[in-house]
Tab-separated table of C-alpha atoms in Angstrom:
chain	number	residue	atom	x	y	z
A	1	GLU	CA	81.224	78.511	99.876
A	2	GLY	CA	83.862	80.018	97.057
A	3	SER	CA	82.060	83.245	96.622
A	4	GLN	CA	81.881	83.410	100.587
A	5	VAL	CA	85.595	83.339	101.149
A	6	VAL	CA	86.503	85.717	98.367
A	7	TRP	CA	83.702	88.099	100.019
A	8	GLU	CA	85.367	87.806	103.241
A	9	PHE	CA	88.881	88.226	101.737
A	10	ALA	CA	87.601	91.183	99.809
A	11	LYS	CA	86.300	92.661	103.348
A	12	ALA	CA	89.221	92.286	105.091
A	13	ALA	CA	91.651	93.501	102.768
A	14	GLU	CA	89.597	96.668	102.270
A	15	GLU	CA	89.263	96.883	105.881
A	16	HIS	CA	92.717	96.896	105.959
A	17	LEU	CA	93.486	99.397	103.038
A	18	GLU	CA	90.982	101.858	105.550
A	19	ALA	CA	93.134	101.699	108.258
A	20	SER	CA	96.509	101.929	106.554
A	21	CYS	CA	95.515	105.308	105.308
A	22	ALA	CA	93.750	106.103	108.705
A	23	LEU	CA	97.129	105.604	110.156
A	24	LYS	CA	98.981	107.411	107.469
A	25	HIS	CA	96.732	110.653	107.650
A	26	ALA	CA	97.089	110.621	111.511
A	27	THR	CA	100.723	110.586	111.586
A	28	THR	CA	101.007	113.363	108.894
A	29	ALA	CA	98.819	115.541	110.921
A	30	ARG	CA	100.766	114.959	113.910
A	31	GLN	CA	103.468	116.105	111.676
A	32	ARG	CA	102.074	119.371	110.732
A	33	SER	CA	100.546	120.156	113.839
A	34	PRO	CA	103.702	120.065	117.153
A	35	SER	CA	101.344	122.132	118.790
A	36	SER	CA	98.640	119.531	119.237
A	37	MET	CA	101.537	116.606	119.215
A	38	ARG	CA	100.126	114.870	122.655
A	39	GLU	CA	96.328	114.618	121.495
A	40	LEU	CA	97.586	113.546	118.063
A	41	GLN	CA	99.770	110.951	119.433
A	42	ALA	CA	96.756	109.347	120.929
A	43	VAL	CA	95.301	109.450	117.263
A	44	VAL	CA	98.135	107.754	115.971
A	45	LEU	CA	98.640	105.124	118.650
A	46	ALA	CA	94.968	104.367	118.343
A	47	ARG	CA	95.216	104.048	114.536
A	48	LYS	CA	98.102	101.710	114.524
A	49	GLU	CA	95.802	99.290	116.928
A	50	ALA	CA	93.270	99.335	114.469
A	51	LEU	CA	95.468	98.514	111.929
A	52	ARG	CA	97.106	95.781	113.740
A	53	THR	CA	93.789	94.344	114.175
A	54	THR	CA	93.006	94.295	110.436
A	55	HIS	CA	96.080	92.628	109.933
A	56	GLY	CA	95.028	89.520	112.090
A	57	HIS	CA	91.323	89.739	110.214
A	58	LEU	CA	93.063	89.678	106.806
A	59	PHE	CA	95.148	87.055	107.219
A	60	ALA	CA	92.509	84.846	109.172
A	61	ALA	CA	90.510	85.595	105.871
A	62	MET	CA	93.952	84.565	103.769
A	63	ALA	CA	94.175	81.175	105.281
A	64	GLU	CA	90.085	80.320	105.211
A	65	LEU	CA	90.800	81.178	101.502
A	66	THR	CA	93.546	78.969	101.480
A	67	ALA	CA	91.868	75.886	102.912
A	68	VAL	CA	88.963	76.251	100.100
A	69	MET	CA	91.282	76.561	97.565
A	70	ARG	CA	93.278	73.518	98.331
A	71	ARG	CA	89.522	71.553	97.487
A	72	ARG	CA	88.820	74.067	94.557
A	73	PRO	CA	92.154	75.096	93.265
A	74	MET	CA	89.962	76.922	90.197
A	75	LEU	CA	89.328	79.350	93.033
A	76	GLY	CA	92.681	80.959	92.562
A	77	LEU	CA	91.571	81.961	89.112
A	78	HIS	CA	88.287	84.246	90.450
A	79	PRO	CA	88.991	87.905	89.192
A	80	GLU	CA	88.750	88.958	92.796
A	81	VAL	CA	91.361	87.032	94.241
A	82	GLN	CA	93.666	87.725	91.272
A	83	ARG	CA	93.194	91.548	91.982
A	84	LEU	CA	94.218	91.465	95.980
A	85	LEU	CA	96.695	89.003	95.566
A	86	GLY	CA	98.341	90.698	92.304
A	87	CYS	CA	98.847	87.099	90.796
A	88	ASN	CA	97.777	83.871	90.111
A	89	LEU	CA	98.514	81.106	92.896
A	90	PRO	CA	99.993	77.901	91.093
A	91	GLN	CA	97.978	75.135	92.566
A	92	ASP	CA	101.760	73.850	93.439
A	93	LEU	CA	101.707	76.628	96.073
A	94	LEU	CA	98.657	75.749	98.018
A	95	PRO	CA	100.761	73.045	100.134
A	96	LEU	CA	102.852	75.146	101.214
A	97	LEU	CA	101.117	78.172	102.725
A	98	GLN	CA	101.050	77.324	106.484
A	99	PHE	CA	99.691	79.606	109.000
A	100	GLY	CA	100.608	80.257	112.494
A	101	ARG	CA	103.350	81.430	114.411
A	102	ALA	CA	106.928	80.854	112.055
A	103	ARG	CA	108.981	80.969	115.000
A	104	GLU	CA	107.273	78.146	116.890
A	105	CYS	CA	108.000	75.348	113.657
A	106	PHE	CA	112.198	76.332	114.357
A	107	ASP	CA	114.167	75.500	117.111
A	108	SER	CA	115.948	78.812	116.798
A	109	LEU	CA	115.757	81.931	114.629
A	110	VAL	CA	118.630	84.252	114.365
A	111	LEU	CA	118.314	87.861	112.065
A	112	LEU	CA	121.368	87.660	110.065
A	113	ASP	CA	123.396	91.030	108.749
A	114	THR	CA	122.417	91.222	105.223
A	115	VAL	CA	122.110	94.049	102.303
A	116	SER	CA	118.950	91.824	101.421
A	117	ARG	CA	115.660	94.403	101.247
A	118	HIS	CA	113.921	92.323	103.764
A	119	ARG	CA	115.236	90.589	106.972
A	120	ILE	CA	116.378	87.436	106.223
A	121	HIS	CA	116.714	84.693	109.537
A	122	ARG	CA	118.642	81.785	109.864
A	123	ALA	CA	116.413	79.065	111.100
A	124	THR	CA	117.279	75.592	112.349
A	125	ALA	CA	115.097	72.766	112.866
A	126	GLY	CA	117.095	69.671	114.134
A	127	GLU	CA	120.242	69.317	112.267
A	128	GLN	CA	118.692	70.827	108.812
A	129	ALA	CA	119.280	74.651	108.473
A	130	TYR	CA	116.945	77.265	106.681
A	131	ALA	CA	116.633	80.582	105.625
A	132	LEU	CA	113.793	82.858	106.143
A	133	LYS	CA	112.724	85.857	104.338
A	134	GLU	CA	110.536	87.910	106.080
A	135	TYR	CA	108.286	90.424	104.393
A	136	ALA	CA	108.279	93.473	107.333
A	137	ALA	CA	105.370	94.083	109.590
A	138	PHE	CA	102.859	96.282	109.044
A	139	GLU	CA	103.082	96.019	104.927
A	140	GLY	CA	100.032	94.203	105.335
A	141	LEU	CA	98.470	93.033	102.302
A	142	ASP	CA	101.105	94.936	99.797
A	143	GLY	CA	103.633	92.561	101.924
A	144	LEU	CA	101.323	89.474	101.393
A	145	ARG	CA	101.072	90.167	97.845
A	146	ALA	CA	104.962	90.791	97.296
A	147	CYS	CA	105.981	87.651	99.132
A	148	LEU	CA	102.990	85.471	97.469
A	149	GLN	CA	104.012	86.439	93.834
A	150	GLU	CA	107.855	85.823	94.672
A	151	ALA	CA	106.729	82.485	95.840
A	152	ALA	CA	104.713	81.789	92.584
A	153	LEU	CA	107.152	83.091	90.449
A	154	LEU	CA	109.885	80.534	92.127
A	155	VAL	CA	107.484	77.420	92.361
A	156	GLY	CA	106.770	78.154	88.850
A	157	ALA	CA	110.529	78.537	88.080
A	158	ARG	CA	111.298	75.005	89.204
A	159	HIS	CA	114.989	74.138	88.283
A	160	ARG	CA	117.821	72.784	90.015
A	161	HIS	CA	119.724	75.701	89.707
A	162	VAL	CA	116.903	78.306	90.966
A	163	ALA	CA	116.507	78.868	94.700
A	164	GLU	CA	113.833	76.463	95.827
A	165	VAL	CA	110.500	77.321	98.054
A	166	LEU	CA	110.011	75.022	100.832
A	167	ALA	CA	107.008	76.798	102.840
A	168	ILE	CA	105.376	80.367	103.229
A	169	HIS	CA	104.570	81.014	107.055
A	170	VAL	CA	101.879	83.516	107.271
A	171	ASP	CA	102.414	84.677	111.000
A	172	ALA	CA	98.997	86.646	111.805
A	173	GLU	CA	100.307	87.318	115.537
A	174	GLN	CA	103.861	88.624	114.306
A	175	HIS	CA	101.909	90.528	111.349
A	176	SER	CA	104.629	88.943	109.279
A	177	VAL	CA	104.825	86.560	106.342
A	178	PHE	CA	107.769	84.547	105.525
A	179	ILE	CA	109.634	82.496	102.707
A	180	GLN	CA	111.250	79.464	103.458
A	181	MET	CA	114.287	78.486	101.599
A	182	PRO	CA	117.090	75.929	101.981
A	183	PHE	CA	119.888	77.735	103.983
A	184	TYR	CA	122.690	77.957	101.037
A	185	GLU	CA	125.751	77.368	103.843
A	186	GLN	CA	128.257	78.803	101.476
A	187	GLY	CA	126.423	82.106	100.985
A	188	SER	CA	126.260	84.558	98.146
A	189	LEU	CA	128.451	84.432	95.327
A	190	ASP	CA	130.372	87.225	96.479
A	191	GLU	CA	131.110	85.888	100.025
A	192	TRP	CA	131.960	82.669	98.595
A	193	LEU	CA	134.570	84.245	96.503
A	194	GLU	CA	136.004	86.435	98.926
A	195	ARG	CA	135.950	83.302	101.911
A	196	GLU	CA	137.262	80.301	99.384
A	197	ARG	CA	139.355	82.274	96.614
A	198	PRO	CA	138.536	79.666	94.316
A	199	GLY	CA	140.156	79.331	90.451
A	200	GLY	CA	138.849	81.253	87.330
A	201	LEU	CA	137.731	77.880	86.292
A	202	ALA	CA	135.363	76.830	89.079
A	203	VAL	CA	134.425	80.851	89.491
A	204	ARG	CA	133.581	80.140	85.307
A	205	ARG	CA	131.256	76.988	86.780
A	206	VAL	CA	129.154	78.747	88.795
A	207	LEU	CA	128.545	81.370	86.356
A	208	ALA	CA	126.882	79.041	83.997
A	209	GLN	CA	124.893	77.714	86.158
A	210	ALA	CA	123.805	80.838	86.871
A	211	VAL	CA	123.641	81.595	83.009
A	212	LEU	CA	121.281	78.093	82.768
A	213	ALA	CA	118.856	79.293	85.547
A	214	LEU	CA	118.546	82.405	83.215
A	215	VAL	CA	118.052	80.698	80.298
A	216	HIS	CA	115.335	78.660	82.019
A	217	VAL	CA	113.436	81.920	83.877
A	218	HIS	CA	113.666	83.722	80.389
A	219	GLY	CA	111.894	80.551	78.397
A	220	LEU	CA	109.520	80.856	81.103
A	221	GLY	CA	108.700	84.732	80.283
A	222	ILE	CA	110.158	86.195	84.019
A	223	VAL	CA	112.557	88.547	84.026
A	224	HIS	CA	114.756	88.350	86.966
A	225	ALA	CA	115.590	92.236	87.512
A	226	ASP	CA	118.350	92.037	89.874
A	227	ILE	CA	121.059	90.333	88.606
A	228	LYS	CA	124.278	90.159	90.684
A	229	PRO	CA	126.461	88.398	92.658
A	230	GLY	CA	124.573	88.827	96.142
A	231	ASN	CA	121.615	87.150	93.997
A	232	ILE	CA	123.377	84.095	93.196
A	233	PHE	CA	123.855	81.430	96.062
A	234	ILE	CA	126.290	78.528	96.371
A	235	ASP	CA	124.986	75.525	98.127
A	236	GLY	CA	127.046	72.899	100.040
A	237	HIS	CA	128.117	71.070	96.658
A	238	GLY	CA	129.715	74.252	95.183
A	239	ASP	CA	126.591	74.485	92.384
A	240	ALA	CA	125.290	78.033	92.231
A	241	LEU	CA	121.250	78.814	92.763
A	242	LEU	CA	119.551	81.983	91.013
A	243	GLY	CA	117.843	83.379	93.832
A	244	ASP	CA	115.616	87.123	95.092
A	245	PHE	CA	112.995	87.226	92.422
A	246	ASP	CA	111.150	89.735	94.540
A	247	ILE	CA	110.975	92.511	91.898
A	248	SER	CA	110.833	90.139	88.801
A	249	VAL	CA	108.190	90.407	86.572
A	250	HIS	CA	106.729	89.011	83.488
A	251	ILE	CA	108.530	89.384	80.207
A	252	LEU	CA	105.343	91.151	78.692
A	253	ALA	CA	104.764	93.382	82.249
A	254	ARG	CA	106.881	96.278	80.971
A	255	VAL	CA	106.950	97.804	84.693
A	256	PRO	CA	108.732	100.977	84.952
A	257	ALA	CA	111.554	100.869	87.014
A	258	SER	CA	112.312	103.103	89.807
A	259	ARG	CA	115.998	104.403	90.516
A	260	ARG	CA	115.252	103.443	93.995
A	261	GLY	CA	115.279	99.853	93.324
A	262	LEU	CA	118.157	99.409	91.062
A	263	SER	CA	121.265	97.864	92.303
A	264	ARG	CA	124.166	100.313	91.252
A	265	GLY	CA	126.541	99.104	88.855
A	266	PHE	CA	124.352	96.392	87.471
A	267	ALA	CA	121.408	98.282	86.119
A	268	ALA	CA	121.468	98.861	82.496
A	269	PRO	CA	121.293	102.317	81.413
A	270	GLU	CA	117.709	102.097	79.506
A	271	ILE	CA	115.806	100.081	82.369
A	272	VAL	CA	114.022	103.747	84.256
A	273	ARG	CA	112.925	103.960	80.491
A	274	THR	CA	111.763	100.287	79.623
A	275	GLY	CA	111.319	98.570	82.735
A	276	ALA	CA	113.277	95.240	83.444
A	277	THR	CA	113.704	93.123	80.134
A	278	PRO	CA	115.612	89.720	79.788
A	279	ALA	CA	118.074	92.504	77.810
A	280	THR	CA	118.487	94.325	81.167
A	281	ASP	CA	119.106	90.939	82.770
A	282	LEU	CA	122.382	90.292	80.184
A	283	PHE	CA	123.675	93.737	80.578
A	284	ALA	CA	123.693	92.938	84.639
A	285	LEU	CA	124.906	89.505	83.808
A	286	GLY	CA	127.795	91.110	82.043
A	287	ALA	CA	128.715	93.518	85.054
A	288	THR	CA	128.544	90.262	87.334
A	289	ILE	CA	131.189	88.496	85.135
A	290	ALA	CA	133.537	91.799	85.799
A	291	ALA	CA	132.470	92.194	89.078
A	292	VAL	CA	134.020	88.429	89.937
A	293	LEU	CA	136.513	87.899	87.482
A	294	GLY	CA	137.414	91.391	85.596
A	295	VAL	CA	137.708	91.558	81.983
A	296	GLN	CA	141.495	91.167	82.254
A	297	GLU	CA	141.015	87.143	83.046
A	298	SER	CA	140.724	86.214	79.365
A	299	SER	CA	140.109	87.819	76.198
A	300	GLU	CA	137.124	85.481	75.756
A	301	CYS	CA	135.826	86.768	78.928
A	302	GLU	CA	136.602	90.719	78.108
A	303	ASP	CA	134.991	90.204	74.515
A	304	LEU	CA	131.714	88.577	76.290
A	305	VAL	CA	131.895	91.508	79.064
A	306	ARG	CA	131.777	94.295	76.472
A	307	ARG	CA	128.981	92.928	74.359
A	308	LEU	CA	126.720	91.957	77.759
A	309	ARG	CA	127.342	95.487	78.669
A	310	SER	CA	126.581	97.164	74.952
A	311	SER	CA	124.504	100.575	75.212
A	312	GLU	CA	122.362	99.431	72.624
A	313	PRO	CA	120.003	96.152	73.827
A	314	ALA	CA	119.735	94.779	70.585
A	315	ALA	CA	122.977	94.016	70.530
A	316	ARG	CA	123.472	92.367	73.666
A	317	PRO	CA	123.464	88.452	73.244
A	318	THR	CA	120.908	86.188	74.785
A	319	ALA	CA	121.042	84.143	77.583
A	320	LEU	CA	121.050	81.058	75.358
A	321	ASP	CA	123.355	82.697	73.103
A	322	VAL	CA	125.650	83.234	76.086
A	323	LEU	CA	125.844	79.392	77.053
A	324	GLY	CA	127.526	78.829	73.303
A	325	GLU	CA	130.544	81.333	74.027
A	326	PRO	CA	134.091	80.191	74.401
A	327	PHE	CA	134.481	81.572	77.745
A	328	PHE	CA	132.253	79.043	79.017
A	329	ALA	CA	133.405	76.207	76.449
A	330	GLU	CA	135.553	74.366	78.939
A	331	VAL	CA	132.979	74.232	81.815
A	332	LEU	CA	130.249	72.761	79.571
A	333	ALA	CA	131.981	70.521	77.624
């Protein structure tokens, strides 16, 4: 049973890859031959329909694979499964996978105006509100991989100050994958600051909570890779949660960073050369503190930000060191 579902999933993934390449080639040919636009447009439409069909097959195969993995969790360690999904699915993640029309699970679904790499929806079910992070249609296996990788990181990094995953919706009909999380009513740190105008101590408190989350994920061998005010969320109790782990990596991965995905003003100077590291997270933390408080907030703040934003990675304090800084003493006492 296990070998058969892995084979079916691998076959569906291969068919999807072939259909995706065929669409790309047809689109390129249309762009290069304006004189044959009508004929080539028909080919592009046919390739799009073929890709849509393979999406359905891929998600159906994923549903069957998940069903078997719930009975046989060790199947998640199969080399072919890990190769295709790009990660090891934690056993705790399997019960969260849901297949079917995501929109039918909720009373309402509203697309939010955000600067996230992915579309974010506010969903409601009864009196409960949720955030749905959508991995765009036609990303296919890449979208499924990215979604599952982020969800696996969040599930494995459970902490009171790390955003929580409630479910992963694989919607074959809409060709999309969604991560369902609580909807943090106060929004991101920068939105909360603009709306509530909190005092300096309140800001230090939520920043300290974000550092607690960073200590936790670094201890697990995870680099967040995109620390900034927009990725720190404030819940209804005024507590901070670190979120948006979609480009996070393992400390040992040393994946080169692309300038295209960097958050301007928060990226360490060495990140394109070294990839994301704990030290680049600490540089971004320093930039975040400076952005929300300003270096003139106190001498302790100015000193901490200066060391966090050092051009030398080795000179930056660790996340654990930061918790012991005088800047946070009053809110962590």
